[in-house]
Amino acid sequence: MGGPPNLTLLCPLAKKRLMKTQITAAYTAVLAVLALTVSCSKEPVDTIEIVAAENVREIELEILDAVNEYRTSNGYSALEFSEVAYDVANEHTDYMIARGTINHDGFSARASEISAQVNARAVAENVARDFPTALDVFNGWLKSDGHRKNMEGDFSHSAVSVKISPSGKLYFTQIFYLQ
């Protein structure tokens, strides 16, 4: 008795109900697959209004100087400032301020953008929020294995974006790349 029922043996009303049930089940299955495909995205797809916040250039320069001093005192080469990395870092810092949280959302797109513009072979980033000074954020990153690894990594270029949110919080993005 397994398998689908023989439609020729059913009355017209039963045939119609069975076909409607099968179509509804198929439609539901397609919707479920679509929902799973869309909801499993690793990066957010929501849209938010992003406003360019004010840069704090003095802290940006102090962080890059601190990272380069750390690198050279530990046998690594100094990082060259990159305008491309700076532009991308600024966009991400504005995005974090708009979301009100630090994150690496869209990192693969940022890395691809930098790679396309300067033929980068590797890209990494550090992000932070709420540190009052360049030295504080530098020391925070230094205490974190992942952030320290980026600061010590085989990179040739970098840029730091530091911006102040409307609520007065500082947000930080440092991008590294190897050319």
Short mmCIF file of C-alpha atoms in Angstrom, two decimals:
data_model
loop_
_atom_site.label_atom_id
_atom_site.label_comp_id
_atom_site.label_asym_id
_atom_site.label_seq_id
_atom_site.Cartn_x
_atom_site.Cartn_y
_atom_site.Cartn_z
CA MET A 1 0.00 0.00 0.00
CA GLY A 2 3.04 2.32 -0.09
CA GLY A 3 3.51 5.04 -2.69
CA PRO A 4 1.17 7.75 -3.95
CA PRO A 5 -2.52 7.00 -4.33
CA ASN A 6 -3.87 6.15 -7.79
CA LEU A 7 -5.68 9.34 -8.85
CA THR A 8 -7.84 7.51 -11.42
CA LEU A 9 -9.58 5.60 -8.62
CA LEU A 10 -10.45 8.71 -6.56
CA CYS A 11 -13.57 10.80 -6.96
CA PRO A 12 -13.05 14.31 -8.47
CA LEU A 13 -13.32 16.09 -5.08
CA ALA A 14 -10.76 13.76 -3.47
CA LYS A 15 -8.42 14.22 -6.47
CA LYS A 16 -8.66 18.00 -6.10
CA ARG A 17 -7.93 17.88 -2.33
CA LEU A 18 -4.98 15.51 -2.80
CA MET A 19 -3.46 17.63 -5.56
CA LYS A 20 -3.93 20.80 -3.47
CA THR A 21 -2.23 19.10 -0.50
CA GLN A 22 0.70 17.97 -2.69
CA ILE A 23 1.12 21.45 -4.22
CA THR A 24 0.95 23.09 -0.79
CA ALA A 25 3.54 20.66 0.57
CA ALA A 26 5.85 21.32 -2.39
CA TYR A 27 5.39 25.09 -2.04
CA THR A 28 6.12 24.90 1.70
CA ALA A 29 9.27 22.86 1.05
CA VAL A 30 10.53 25.44 -1.47
CA LEU A 31 9.85 28.29 0.97
CA ALA A 32 11.67 26.42 3.75
CA VAL A 33 14.75 25.94 1.56
CA LEU A 34 14.70 29.60 0.56
CA ALA A 35 14.34 30.71 4.18
CA LEU A 36 17.29 28.55 5.25
CA THR A 37 19.43 29.81 2.38
CA VAL A 38 18.73 33.45 3.17
CA SER A 39 18.91 33.17 6.96
CA CYS A 40 22.27 31.35 6.99
CA SER A 41 24.11 34.39 5.66
CA LYS A 42 27.20 35.16 7.74
CA GLU A 43 27.09 38.90 7.20
CA PRO A 44 24.11 41.18 7.88
CA VAL A 45 22.01 42.34 4.96
CA ASP A 46 19.98 44.97 6.78
CA THR A 47 20.33 48.56 5.73
CA ILE A 48 21.09 51.33 8.18
CA GLU A 49 21.75 55.01 7.75
CA ILE A 50 25.47 55.67 7.95
CA VAL A 51 26.70 59.18 8.64
CA ALA A 52 30.39 60.08 8.40
CA ALA A 53 31.60 60.82 11.92
CA GLU A 54 34.46 63.12 12.84
CA ASN A 55 37.97 61.63 12.74
CA VAL A 56 40.34 62.05 15.67
CA ARG A 57 43.56 62.37 13.62
CA GLU A 58 45.89 62.82 16.59
CA ILE A 59 44.87 59.45 18.08
CA GLU A 60 45.01 57.78 14.64
CA LEU A 61 48.62 58.89 14.18
CA GLU A 62 49.57 57.95 17.75
CA ILE A 63 48.22 54.40 17.28
CA LEU A 64 50.05 53.89 13.99
CA ASP A 65 53.25 55.25 15.60
CA ALA A 66 52.82 52.94 18.62
CA VAL A 67 52.25 49.90 16.39
CA ASN A 68 55.30 50.75 14.25
CA GLU A 69 57.47 51.36 17.32
CA TYR A 70 56.35 47.99 18.73
CA ARG A 71 57.02 46.26 15.40
CA THR A 72 60.49 47.68 14.88
CA SER A 73 61.54 47.06 18.49
CA ASN A 74 60.55 43.40 18.02
CA GLY A 75 62.32 42.87 14.69
CA TYR A 76 59.36 43.47 12.36
CA SER A 77 59.34 46.06 9.58
CA ALA A 78 57.45 49.32 10.04
CA LEU A 79 54.10 49.60 8.27
CA GLU A 80 53.67 52.19 5.54
CA PHE A 81 50.55 54.36 5.74
CA SER A 82 47.94 53.47 3.08
CA GLU A 83 45.30 55.92 1.89
CA VAL A 84 43.32 52.96 0.47
CA ALA A 85 43.27 51.22 3.86
CA TYR A 86 42.40 54.53 5.52
CA ASP A 87 39.35 55.07 3.32
CA VAL A 88 38.12 51.51 3.92
CA ALA A 89 38.79 51.74 7.66
CA ASN A 90 36.85 55.02 7.86
CA GLU A 91 33.84 53.47 6.15
CA HIS A 92 33.86 50.56 8.58
CA THR A 93 34.25 52.80 11.62
CA ASP A 94 31.22 54.83 10.48
CA TYR A 95 29.30 51.56 10.02
CA MET A 96 30.16 50.42 13.57
CA ILE A 97 29.05 53.77 14.98
CA ALA A 98 25.76 53.50 13.09
CA ARG A 99 25.20 50.00 14.50
CA GLY A 100 26.36 51.02 17.99
CA THR A 101 28.71 48.04 18.33
CA ILE A 102 32.12 46.85 17.23
CA ASN A 103 32.18 44.10 14.64
CA HIS A 104 33.91 42.64 11.62
CA ASP A 105 30.73 42.67 9.48
CA GLY A 106 31.61 42.76 5.80
CA PHE A 107 35.31 42.06 6.35
CA SER A 108 35.57 39.80 3.30
CA ALA A 109 34.16 42.59 1.12
CA ARG A 110 36.64 45.10 2.60
CA ALA A 111 39.52 42.69 2.05
CA SER A 112 38.43 42.10 -1.54
CA GLU A 113 38.13 45.84 -2.16
CA ILE A 114 41.64 46.47 -0.85
CA SER A 115 43.04 43.50 -2.78
CA ALA A 116 41.46 44.75 -6.00
CA GLN A 117 42.84 48.27 -5.54
CA VAL A 118 46.41 47.50 -4.42
CA ASN A 119 46.87 43.82 -5.26
CA ALA A 120 47.10 42.91 -1.56
CA ARG A 121 48.03 39.31 -0.79
CA ALA A 122 46.73 39.35 2.80
CA VAL A 123 44.43 41.67 4.77
CA ALA A 124 43.58 41.81 8.49
CA GLU A 125 41.86 44.26 10.84
CA ASN A 126 41.62 45.19 14.49
CA VAL A 127 38.57 46.98 15.89
CA ALA A 128 37.79 48.47 19.29
CA ARG A 129 35.55 50.91 21.14
CA ASP A 130 35.56 52.93 24.36
CA PHE A 131 39.31 53.27 24.91
CA PRO A 132 40.15 56.86 25.94
CA THR A 133 43.66 57.11 24.46
CA ALA A 134 45.88 55.69 21.72
CA LEU A 135 48.05 53.95 24.30
CA ASP A 136 45.01 52.34 25.93
CA VAL A 137 43.70 50.83 22.69
CA PHE A 138 47.22 49.77 21.67
CA ASN A 139 47.72 47.99 25.02
CA GLY A 140 44.27 46.42 24.75
CA TRP A 141 45.13 44.99 21.33
CA LEU A 142 48.55 43.90 22.60
CA LYS A 143 46.91 41.83 25.38
CA SER A 144 44.69 40.02 22.86
CA ASP A 145 46.35 37.14 20.99
CA GLY A 146 44.42 37.76 17.77
CA HIS A 147 44.97 41.51 17.74
CA ARG A 148 48.64 41.15 18.64
CA LYS A 149 49.04 38.59 15.84
CA ASN A 150 47.73 41.19 13.40
CA MET A 151 50.12 43.84 14.76
CA GLU A 152 53.05 41.41 14.40
CA GLY A 153 51.87 39.94 11.09
CA ASP A 154 53.60 39.84 7.74
CA PHE A 155 52.09 43.09 6.51
CA SER A 156 53.54 46.07 4.66
CA HIS A 157 50.82 48.72 4.94
CA SER A 158 48.29 49.95 7.48
CA ALA A 159 45.93 52.75 8.41
CA VAL A 160 43.97 53.56 11.54
CA SER A 161 40.55 55.19 11.68
CA VAL A 162 39.43 56.69 14.97
CA LYS A 163 36.07 58.41 15.07
CA ILE A 164 33.89 59.85 17.77
CA SER A 165 30.23 58.87 17.90
CA PRO A 166 27.42 61.34 18.63
CA SER A 167 27.35 59.93 22.18
CA GLY A 168 31.08 60.70 22.62
CA LYS A 169 32.43 57.13 22.34
CA LEU A 170 35.59 56.48 20.35
CA TYR A 171 35.51 53.72 17.72
CA PHE A 172 38.68 52.27 16.19
CA THR A 173 39.48 50.30 13.02
CA GLN A 174 43.03 49.42 12.00
CA ILE A 175 43.51 47.65 8.68
CA PHE A 176 46.71 45.84 7.72
CA TYR A 177 47.68 44.43 4.34
CA LEU A 178 50.62 42.85 2.57
CA GLN A 179 51.39 44.11 -0.89
#
